[in-house]
Amino acid sequence: MFSGKGGVGKTTISCSFARYWARKFPDERILLISTDPAHSLGDVLLTEVTDNALPVNDLPNLSVQALDAQKLLLEFKAKYSHFLELLVERGSLADGEDLAPVWDLNWPGLNELMGLLEIQRLLSEKKVDRIVLDMAPSGHTLNLLRLKDFLDVILNSFELFQEKHRVITTTFKGNYKADEVDDFLVDMKFQLAEGRRLLQDENFTGCLVVAVSEPMSFLETERFLVSLKELEIPYAGLFINRLLTADTLDKDRYAEQQNLLAQYLKIAPDKPVFTLPQQQVLPLGGMLLDSLANQIQTINTVELAPPPIIQWPNKILPSFSDFLAEGCQLIIVGGKGGVGKTTVAAAVAWACAQHYPQKNIRVISIDPAHSLGDAFGQTLGHEPMMLTPNLSAQEVDETRVLDQFRADYLWELADMISGEGTQTDSTVNVAYLPEAWRQIMSQALPGIDEILSLVTVMDLLSSNQEDLIILDTAPTGHLLRFLEMPSALGDWLTWIFKLWMKYQNVLGHVDVIGRLRGLRQQVVQAQKKLKNPQETQFIGVIQAEAAIIAEHIRLTESLAKMGVNQRYVVQNRYSPEAEVEGSLFPKQTIIRLPRLPRSVEPLTRIQCAAHLLFEFEELIAHNS
């Protein structure tokens, strides 16, 4: 498994490594598969990649596949929906057919859940000899790996549903004979246990973490390794990508690189650290990917470099307009992982706060692998921290929001579905059903972070506490899932209301339905706000690399279909030698942000970026 911070080269190294394995083991079947909803395997391999495993032209023993969560869901439905509908009937007041609409809802965590089940199937069926997994960025990789515990609880809850059925059958018939649902539960438990065993077996599985020698990548990698240890996922080594081999090209970056390399060697001293040099040409296609594999080296020691003389870049027009003067209330900053979204979000927030000292500005990270605090050089948490008298920053903690969400809606919803406190009370109901549904609601449902991030932002927008909110988002695939969330949440609530209407004489619980209707009104307002160009702006961030540009073109098309306004694209780390063609984004203004100095304090870099992105007079020109 290859994972790490977005934009560090996971896909490139995964592809290179898969080709290396295919050459080294010509008699074995190798599968390269991506679990990232915004994968770029095809962009790197220069070949078409689909949800079917297709062999690579020059290496027939290597197949490549990208998971299609929707297709996997349909296959899952065809195979298991009968059993799940029976369990729902046995575990609630609803009929099995009431579950049918759930399959058609755009529910959160689908990519992670289907991805984990497919990985477990591949591991247990052993239809290939070796698998290379190109994972989503670290935050969403952890969401996927944590699903093992979630599925354990779900199966335990289903077991309670079935136990109720066993008790009732025994009560009326005097005995019980195992049925097809019992067989289904045994099979699913075995598959889950076997998948867990293989994922946690260091002789079978290894997670290779990809990073670059930059502060935000180092800090995220450090946190990621701690999480892997907690999840008992074997960590196999570290790839440090895009290293300068000498200080002649960029003394500032080289000095920072060497200092961080020394720190990388300390965070996991018992595992190998591999290095890859900066490539003159992007390693796209088989020949260059094979050449990249031959350049891998290991390091044990690092020679530090002296700090350089700081050189500040010059402003390049055009600049951003005055968002607050235009009535903007929400700015969403997004793009592929590692392009500099967090830096741009922080700089926009800083500039607006400086220009409007009387306005309240909030910058929020909704990426599960938060790095907003790293950008400001501060330790941030769920509670907003004041960075200046009018600028606050926070990193949404989905655990905190989920606790409140449960208190507001989920606990009572669990009681309602189980039938507790209704006219159908019985010893059997009380013994099994509420406990089972509360177990389900006690879990951090897969993908819940997108819902909870949306709820957090909706609450802030509706309360009018802030004049402007800037969102630092997850990489592309999960950003799109967040933007789809108002429609999806609206659909789920509609389904719950229909279910309640059908059984309202039995269910009761009018209060929670009233609160859910209030939530739906908030969702409708959020939808309107997201699609109102006067109130919401999307800022895309790119760099001058083919794979990054290709992904952002696809993102721009998706945003247009959703009705989300995108006026600007920021080309980060701009240099005249690598200028993105304006014709690629004809409806957007390209803002050019030059490379920022490396060997300075984090906040100083943000202040410099703010000056370069805006024409506000009070932003001090650091290069003056």
XYZ file of C-alpha atoms in Angstrom:
624
model
C 0.000 0.000 0.000
C 1.254 3.466 -0.927
C -0.157 6.464 0.919
C 0.888 9.831 2.310
C 0.050 13.519 2.002
C -1.706 14.548 -1.192
C 0.524 15.583 -4.080
C 3.777 13.934 -2.953
C 3.911 11.451 -5.838
C 2.102 8.367 -4.457
C 0.616 7.437 -7.820
C 3.886 7.885 -9.696
C 5.806 5.721 -7.234
C 2.981 3.135 -7.090
C 3.083 2.807 -10.886
C 6.883 2.611 -10.950
C 6.903 0.013 -8.174
C 4.183 -2.113 -9.821
C 6.189 -2.166 -13.068
C 9.330 -3.074 -11.080
C 7.512 -6.029 -9.481
C 6.143 -7.163 -12.855
C 9.677 -7.269 -14.296
C 11.140 -8.920 -11.202
C 8.434 -11.620 -11.017
C 7.554 -12.358 -14.661
C 5.706 -15.591 -13.777
C 3.474 -13.902 -11.194
C 0.249 -11.940 -11.715
C 0.569 -8.360 -10.426
C -2.422 -6.035 -9.917
C -2.070 -2.254 -9.571
C -5.287 -0.791 -8.182
C -6.342 2.697 -7.029
C -8.803 3.392 -4.199
C -8.677 7.171 -4.746
C -11.976 8.498 -6.208
C -9.914 11.102 -8.121
C -7.177 8.713 -9.233
C -4.601 9.701 -11.870
C -3.273 6.243 -12.828
C -4.126 6.812 -16.485
C -2.410 10.205 -16.508
C 0.811 8.670 -15.138
C 0.815 5.411 -17.136
C -0.329 7.199 -20.335
C -2.945 4.529 -20.880
C -6.660 4.072 -20.370
C -7.554 2.834 -16.887
C -11.047 1.525 -16.146
C -12.825 -0.360 -13.387
C -11.929 -3.607 -15.174
C -8.396 -4.936 -14.600
C -6.667 -4.499 -17.973
C -3.142 -5.785 -18.789
C -0.379 -3.291 -19.564
C 0.788 -3.562 -23.187
C 4.493 -4.150 -22.550
C 4.035 -6.116 -19.292
C 1.209 -8.637 -19.773
C 1.566 -9.968 -16.201
C 0.697 -6.502 -14.821
C -2.971 -5.425 -14.779
C -4.274 -1.987 -13.787
C -7.658 -1.131 -12.307
C -9.425 1.841 -10.693
C -12.227 1.022 -8.274
C -15.700 2.160 -9.327
C -17.603 2.469 -6.050
C -21.022 2.700 -7.734
C -20.444 -0.444 -9.778
C -19.148 -2.315 -6.720
C -22.255 -1.212 -4.800
C -24.525 -2.668 -7.496
C -22.607 -5.953 -7.342
C -22.824 -5.908 -3.522
C -26.555 -5.225 -3.752
C -27.108 -8.095 -6.200
C -25.231 -10.489 -3.933
C -26.343 -9.433 -0.459
C -29.443 -7.175 -0.555
C -31.801 -10.104 0.106
C -30.033 -10.918 3.390
C -29.762 -7.284 4.475
C -33.446 -6.648 3.800
C -34.373 -9.717 5.863
C -32.157 -8.465 8.703
C -33.775 -5.021 8.572
C -37.200 -6.648 8.841
C -35.999 -8.673 11.827
C -34.266 -5.681 13.427
C -36.834 -2.906 13.042
C -40.468 -2.160 12.403
C -39.790 -1.609 8.698
C -40.383 -4.023 5.835
C -37.377 -5.209 3.857
C -38.649 -3.321 0.811
C -38.315 -0.065 2.756
C -34.539 -0.520 2.501
C -34.618 -0.564 -1.301
C -34.285 3.236 -1.803
C -31.110 3.245 0.332
C -29.189 1.559 -2.488
C -29.921 4.524 -4.768
C -28.828 7.225 -2.316
C -25.463 8.940 -2.760
C -24.353 8.021 0.742
C -21.029 8.992 2.339
C -18.140 6.619 2.754
C -19.151 4.620 -0.308
C -15.669 4.773 -1.835
C -13.989 3.693 1.394
C -16.492 0.944 2.201
C -16.585 -0.593 -1.277
C -12.807 -0.166 -1.534
C -12.167 -2.060 1.703
C -14.562 -4.874 0.782
C -12.966 -5.208 -2.659
C -9.445 -5.234 -1.189
C -10.503 -7.929 1.279
C -12.054 -9.953 -1.548
C -8.869 -9.719 -3.633
C -6.708 -10.687 -0.666
C -8.832 -13.664 0.346
C -9.528 -15.036 -3.158
C -5.845 -14.845 -4.136
C -6.652 -14.498 -7.847
C -3.460 -12.469 -8.232
C -0.063 -13.056 -6.643
C 0.785 -9.482 -5.644
C -1.231 -6.284 -5.240
C 0.029 -2.693 -5.340
C -2.512 -0.304 -3.814
C -2.410 3.358 -4.810
C -4.338 4.801 -1.847
C -6.167 8.086 -1.351
C -4.270 10.778 0.636
C -3.474 9.900 4.240
C -6.627 11.247 5.928
C -8.967 9.214 3.745
C -6.645 6.188 3.779
C -7.081 6.138 7.562
C -10.866 6.421 7.135
C -10.754 3.322 4.919
C -8.544 1.329 7.286
C -10.723 2.232 10.285
C -13.725 0.707 8.526
C -12.644 -2.731 9.774
C -13.818 -1.764 13.283
C -16.988 -0.191 11.880
C -17.878 -3.381 10.004
C -17.236 -5.446 13.141
C -19.838 -3.419 15.022
C -22.340 -3.548 12.140
C -22.064 -7.345 11.992
C -22.450 -7.590 15.767
C -25.601 -5.471 15.491
C -26.928 -7.680 12.704
C -26.231 -10.645 14.952
C -28.544 -9.083 17.571
C -31.247 -8.630 14.915
C -30.903 -12.290 14.039
C -30.877 -13.321 17.697
C -34.271 -11.648 18.140
C -35.523 -13.770 15.211
C -34.049 -16.916 16.793
C -35.736 -16.196 20.153
C -39.119 -15.530 18.531
C -38.871 -18.666 16.364
C -37.887 -20.807 19.364
C -40.730 -19.290 21.431
C -43.387 -20.155 18.866
C -41.956 -23.365 17.342
C -40.026 -24.801 20.276
C -36.757 -25.029 18.325
C -34.649 -23.109 15.817
C -32.843 -24.270 12.708
C -30.119 -22.051 11.198
C -31.303 -20.307 7.998
C -29.671 -18.504 5.057
C -29.170 -15.310 7.101
C -27.141 -17.241 9.669
C -24.957 -18.546 6.835
C -24.583 -14.989 5.477
C -23.452 -13.671 8.878
C -20.942 -16.503 9.335
C -19.541 -15.877 5.837
C -19.254 -12.101 6.314
C -17.588 -12.487 9.703
C -15.071 -14.932 8.231
C -14.301 -12.596 5.292
C -13.827 -9.636 7.632
C -11.603 -11.586 10.022
C -9.501 -12.952 7.163
C -9.151 -9.508 5.568
C -8.115 -8.000 8.897
C -5.589 -10.793 9.491
C -3.955 -10.256 6.092
C -3.920 -6.449 6.360
C -2.225 -6.664 9.771
C 0.241 -9.436 8.816
C 3.634 -7.790 8.279
C 4.757 -10.795 6.207
C 1.886 -10.182 3.822
C 1.186 -6.429 3.887
C 3.347 -3.333 4.068
C 2.339 0.322 3.956
C 4.981 2.438 2.233
C 4.552 6.116 3.045
C 5.468 8.675 0.392
C 6.565 12.185 1.413
C 8.538 15.184 0.211
C 11.106 17.117 2.200
C 8.834 20.015 3.132
C 7.536 20.953 6.614
C 3.823 20.273 6.046
C 4.580 16.896 4.473
C 6.869 15.965 7.368
C 4.293 16.894 10.030
C 1.491 14.999 8.271
C 3.741 11.960 7.788
C 4.624 11.978 11.486
C 0.921 11.955 12.445
C 0.139 9.298 9.821
C 2.750 6.883 11.189
C 1.270 7.211 14.688
C -2.181 6.341 13.286
C -0.855 3.336 11.352
C 0.633 1.995 14.584
C -2.698 2.448 16.413
C -4.475 0.544 13.628
C -1.798 -2.196 13.693
C -1.133 -1.728 9.964
C 2.472 -2.767 9.192
C 4.629 0.197 8.188
C 7.296 -0.932 5.718
C 9.319 2.168 4.937
C 9.389 5.751 3.739
C 9.909 7.204 0.260
C 11.206 10.789 0.181
C 10.439 12.063 -3.305
C 11.715 14.983 -5.441
C 15.031 15.598 -3.707
C 17.580 18.100 -4.979
C 20.951 16.394 -5.321
C 22.969 19.608 -4.808
C 22.435 23.135 -3.505
C 23.359 24.824 -6.776
C 19.792 24.998 -8.110
C 17.969 26.345 -5.055
C 20.019 26.976 -1.893
C 16.923 27.903 0.125
C 15.027 24.706 -0.709
C 18.162 22.546 -0.359
C 18.883 23.825 3.168
C 15.284 23.094 4.254
C 15.398 19.687 2.532
C 18.541 18.505 4.331
C 17.254 19.621 7.721
C 13.983 17.742 7.215
C 15.741 14.639 5.869
C 17.595 14.417 9.179
C 14.226 14.556 10.981
C 12.693 11.904 8.699
C 15.489 9.507 9.660
C 14.504 9.879 13.325
C 10.734 9.255 13.156
C 11.036 5.538 12.296
C 14.691 4.560 12.767
C 14.063 0.823 12.375
C 12.575 1.105 8.854
C 14.292 1.974 5.562
C 14.175 5.485 4.125
C 14.246 5.489 0.309
C 15.025 8.580 -1.740
C 14.180 9.669 -5.268
C 15.731 12.726 -6.949
C 13.807 15.567 -8.555
C 13.154 14.602 -12.202
C 13.968 16.959 -15.054
C 10.969 15.588 -16.969
C 7.760 14.282 -15.390
C 8.068 10.459 -15.256
C 5.028 9.589 -17.381
C 4.775 6.335 -19.315
C 6.537 2.985 -18.962
C 10.063 3.944 -19.985
C 10.400 6.904 -17.602
C 8.675 5.036 -14.760
C 11.166 2.171 -15.154
C 14.028 4.672 -15.126
C 12.610 6.166 -11.910
C 12.678 2.760 -10.174
C 16.376 2.446 -11.005
C 17.100 5.742 -9.207
C 15.797 4.616 -5.807
C 18.426 4.718 -3.065
C 18.429 4.313 0.705
C 19.950 6.817 3.126
C 21.204 6.485 6.707
C 22.916 9.844 7.278
C 22.387 13.419 6.098
C 24.780 16.326 5.680
C 23.145 19.587 6.751
C 23.445 22.743 4.640
C 23.930 26.355 5.846
C 20.852 28.630 5.799
C 20.647 30.716 2.598
C 20.045 34.421 1.984
C 16.271 34.965 1.734
C 14.981 36.327 -1.567
C 11.404 37.595 -1.745
C 9.500 37.149 -5.037
C 7.827 39.993 -6.928
C 4.061 40.361 -7.293
C 2.621 39.239 -10.645
C -0.676 40.727 -11.816
C -3.607 40.086 -11.984
C -4.564 39.785 -8.313
C -7.704 38.594 -6.529
C -10.585 41.039 -6.330
C -12.059 42.279 -3.034
C -14.265 39.335 -2.070
C -15.951 41.005 0.903
C -16.780 44.168 -1.052
C -18.532 41.916 -3.594
C -20.721 40.348 -0.874
C -18.980 36.983 -0.807
C -19.646 34.940 2.369
C -17.975 31.590 1.587
C -14.731 30.822 -0.264
C -13.905 27.176 -0.994
C -10.276 26.427 -1.874
C -9.683 23.098 -3.608
C -7.649 21.020 -6.032
C -5.404 17.992 -6.214
C -3.481 17.007 -3.098
C -0.216 18.825 -2.482
C -0.759 21.779 -4.822
C -0.813 24.364 -2.007
C -4.527 24.641 -1.145
C -3.828 25.222 2.552
C -1.290 27.981 1.864
C -3.725 29.772 -0.472
C -6.653 29.405 1.970
C -4.556 30.750 4.854
C -3.246 33.648 2.723
C -6.754 34.642 1.551
C -7.975 34.622 5.159
C -5.001 36.671 6.376
C -5.343 39.263 3.597
C -9.087 39.765 4.100
C -8.665 40.037 7.892
C -5.939 42.656 7.496
C -7.945 44.680 4.962
C -11.166 44.526 6.994
C -10.197 44.764 10.691
C -13.871 45.364 11.584
C -15.030 42.130 9.889
C -14.929 38.640 11.419
C -13.055 36.122 9.239
C -12.877 32.363 9.886
C -10.643 29.885 8.041
C -11.622 26.220 8.518
C -9.904 22.983 7.534
C -12.344 20.204 6.579
C -9.612 17.830 5.365
C -9.352 14.848 7.760
C -5.549 15.135 7.399
C -5.450 18.711 8.693
C -2.467 20.918 7.894
C -3.947 24.384 8.452
C -2.226 24.658 11.837
C 1.072 23.684 10.184
C 0.631 26.544 7.671
C 0.215 29.117 10.457
C 2.818 27.512 12.727
C 0.093 26.965 15.366
C -1.534 23.970 17.009
C -5.178 24.210 15.998
C -8.149 22.161 17.152
C -11.900 22.002 16.836
C -12.482 25.130 18.919
C -11.584 28.225 16.869
C -8.344 29.967 17.828
C -7.957 33.719 17.397
C -4.878 34.419 15.269
C -5.578 38.163 15.176
C -8.390 40.177 16.828
C -10.674 39.428 13.853
C -9.217 36.235 12.279
C -9.968 32.810 13.734
C -8.917 29.357 12.542
C -10.105 25.825 13.305
C -9.652 22.233 12.185
C -12.992 20.438 12.291
C -12.876 17.455 14.636
C -15.523 15.103 13.271
C -15.568 13.200 16.593
C -16.725 16.313 18.441
C -19.336 17.190 15.814
C -20.516 13.575 15.647
C -21.135 13.509 19.410
C -23.396 16.543 19.031
C -25.052 15.079 15.917
C -25.843 11.904 17.857
C -27.293 13.903 20.741
C -29.426 16.006 18.380
C -30.661 13.265 16.037
C -29.081 9.805 15.985
C -29.839 8.378 19.444
C -33.527 9.115 19.129
C -33.504 7.925 15.520
C -32.036 4.616 16.724
C -34.826 4.237 19.305
C -37.430 5.140 16.707
C -36.199 2.590 14.134
C -35.945 -0.140 16.772
C -39.482 0.520 17.961
C -38.528 1.285 21.562
C -41.156 3.255 23.401
C -43.834 2.491 20.808
C -47.007 0.448 20.866
C -45.049 -2.628 19.711
C -42.955 -2.905 22.874
C -42.088 -6.452 23.844
C -39.506 -8.254 25.931
C -37.730 -9.315 22.758
C -37.629 -5.756 21.337
C -36.172 -4.298 24.517
C -33.688 -7.137 24.821
C -32.116 -6.807 21.381
C -33.176 -4.003 19.065
C -32.369 -0.692 20.808
C -28.946 -2.036 21.787
C -28.238 -3.089 18.202
C -29.300 0.218 16.639
C -27.414 2.225 19.272
C -24.298 0.174 18.472
C -24.690 1.182 14.822
C -25.263 4.860 15.683
C -22.299 4.826 18.083
C -19.929 4.306 15.164
C -18.346 7.037 13.093
C -20.223 6.052 9.949
C -17.897 5.882 6.917
C -17.692 9.245 5.166
C -19.470 11.001 8.048
C -16.755 13.704 7.987
C -18.261 15.230 4.816
C -21.715 15.437 6.422
C -20.374 16.846 9.673
C -18.156 19.379 7.895
C -21.227 20.532 5.984
C -23.286 20.778 9.192
C -20.502 22.808 10.857
C -20.342 25.244 7.936
C -24.158 25.465 7.698
C -24.415 26.330 11.392
C -21.819 29.081 11.005
C -23.424 30.540 7.870
C -26.933 30.549 9.341
C -25.785 32.118 12.641
C -24.131 35.081 10.828
C -21.296 35.006 13.375
C -18.707 35.385 10.610
C -18.611 37.835 7.704
C -16.469 35.524 5.583
C -15.610 31.811 5.848
C -12.711 30.245 3.938
C -12.677 26.450 3.615
C -9.436 24.504 3.200
C -10.741 21.275 1.666
C -9.699 17.671 1.107
C -8.198 16.689 -2.283
C -10.399 16.578 -5.380
C -12.359 13.329 -5.029
C -13.432 14.023 -1.460
C -13.990 17.732 -2.160
C -16.559 16.748 -4.799
C -18.191 14.415 -2.284
C -18.443 17.341 0.169
C -20.035 19.568 -2.494
C -22.525 16.797 -3.365
C -23.415 16.391 0.308
C -26.361 18.871 0.439
C -28.162 16.926 -2.308
C -27.277 13.576 -0.728
C -28.293 14.629 2.795
C -31.549 16.024 1.414
C -32.274 12.656 -0.250
C -31.547 10.700 2.964
C -33.811 12.947 4.992
C -36.590 12.584 2.417
C -36.283 8.790 2.735
C -36.460 8.986 6.560
C -39.555 11.221 6.342
C -41.287 8.780 3.959
C -40.471 5.906 6.297
C -41.850 7.845 9.251
C -45.024 8.782 7.365
C -45.634 5.100 6.595
C -45.223 4.020 10.235
C -46.014 7.231 12.130
C -48.943 5.724 14.053
C -46.515 3.184 15.520
C -43.262 5.118 15.584
C -44.222 8.359 17.288
C -41.052 10.439 17.977
C -42.599 13.591 16.492
C -39.927 15.787 18.116
C -36.945 14.247 16.311
C -38.812 14.410 12.992
C -39.376 18.113 13.638
C -35.664 18.619 14.299
C -34.780 16.666 11.140
C -37.129 18.904 9.145
C -35.218 21.884 10.538
C -31.976 20.233 9.421
C -33.418 19.748 5.939
C -34.273 23.444 5.735
C -30.654 24.206 6.598
C -29.545 21.824 3.846
C -31.775 23.566 1.287
C -30.327 26.940 2.301
C -26.781 25.531 2.015
C -27.544 24.290 -1.506
C -28.766 27.733 -2.541
C -25.718 29.409 -0.996
C -23.230 27.044 -2.681
C -24.759 27.807 -6.089
C -25.086 31.565 -5.584
C -22.034 33.245 -7.231
C -22.601 36.394 -5.169
C -22.254 34.453 -1.904
C -19.879 31.556 -2.735
C -16.613 31.500 -4.687
C -14.510 28.454 -5.529
C -10.757 29.004 -5.921
C -8.891 26.209 -7.683
C -5.192 25.656 -7.016
C -2.865 23.989 -9.532
C 0.797 23.599 -10.396
C 2.375 23.333 -13.849
C 2.338 19.527 -14.068
C 0.388 17.528 -16.632
C -1.346 15.186 -14.142
C -2.345 18.110 -11.869
C -3.728 20.156 -14.789
C -5.619 17.160 -16.223
C -7.272 16.505 -12.848
C -8.201 20.155 -12.394
C -9.784 20.352 -15.845
C -11.994 17.420 -14.797
C -12.743 19.165 -11.473
C -13.695 22.404 -13.281
C -16.129 20.463 -15.478
C -17.684 18.797 -12.402
C -18.077 22.156 -10.628
C -19.793 23.637 -13.697
C -22.292 20.731 -13.724
C -22.988 21.321 -10.013
C -23.534 25.029 -10.574
C -20.622 26.053 -8.299
C -18.976 29.288 -9.465
C -15.208 29.238 -10.139
C -13.760 32.602 -11.168
C -10.127 31.947 -10.267
C -7.404 29.355 -10.675
C -4.176 29.913 -8.714
C -1.015 28.600 -10.361
C 1.132 27.961 -7.298
C 4.943 27.887 -7.450
C 4.776 29.836 -10.679
C 7.888 30.430 -12.769
C 8.096 31.963 -16.261
C 9.625 28.709 -17.555
C 6.497 26.731 -16.572
C 3.452 28.856 -17.321
C 0.001 27.270 -17.521
C -1.822 28.173 -20.722
C -4.810 30.416 -20.056
C -6.718 28.635 -22.841
C -6.957 25.545 -20.596
C -9.239 27.489 -18.227
C -11.000 29.959 -20.553
C -13.716 30.942 -18.052
C -11.330 31.551 -15.132
C -8.720 34.177 -14.330
C -5.326 32.610 -13.592
C -3.590 34.139 -10.546
C 0.158 33.431 -10.449
C 1.725 32.809 -7.046
C 5.552 32.547 -7.318
C 7.637 30.181 -5.207
C 7.726 31.364 -1.605
C 10.926 31.414 0.478
C 11.401 28.173 2.424
C 13.733 29.102 5.294
C 11.313 31.480 7.044
C 8.691 31.128 9.762
C 5.353 29.639 8.602
C 3.338 32.790 9.343
C 5.854 34.930 7.441
C 5.275 32.743 4.352
C 1.513 33.208 4.689
C 1.910 36.981 5.000
C 4.122 36.985 1.899
C 1.557 34.923 -0.044
C -1.232 37.306 1.062
C 0.742 40.269 -0.284
C 1.379 38.505 -3.604
C -2.288 37.493 -4.103
C -3.990 40.833 -3.312
C -3.592 44.537 -4.078
C -4.483 45.662 -0.560
C -2.254 48.573 0.536
C -1.939 47.573 4.193
C -0.343 44.211 3.328
C 3.358 44.881 3.889
C 5.489 44.057 0.857
C 8.057 41.655 2.286
C 10.269 42.095 -0.750
C 10.418 45.866 -0.497
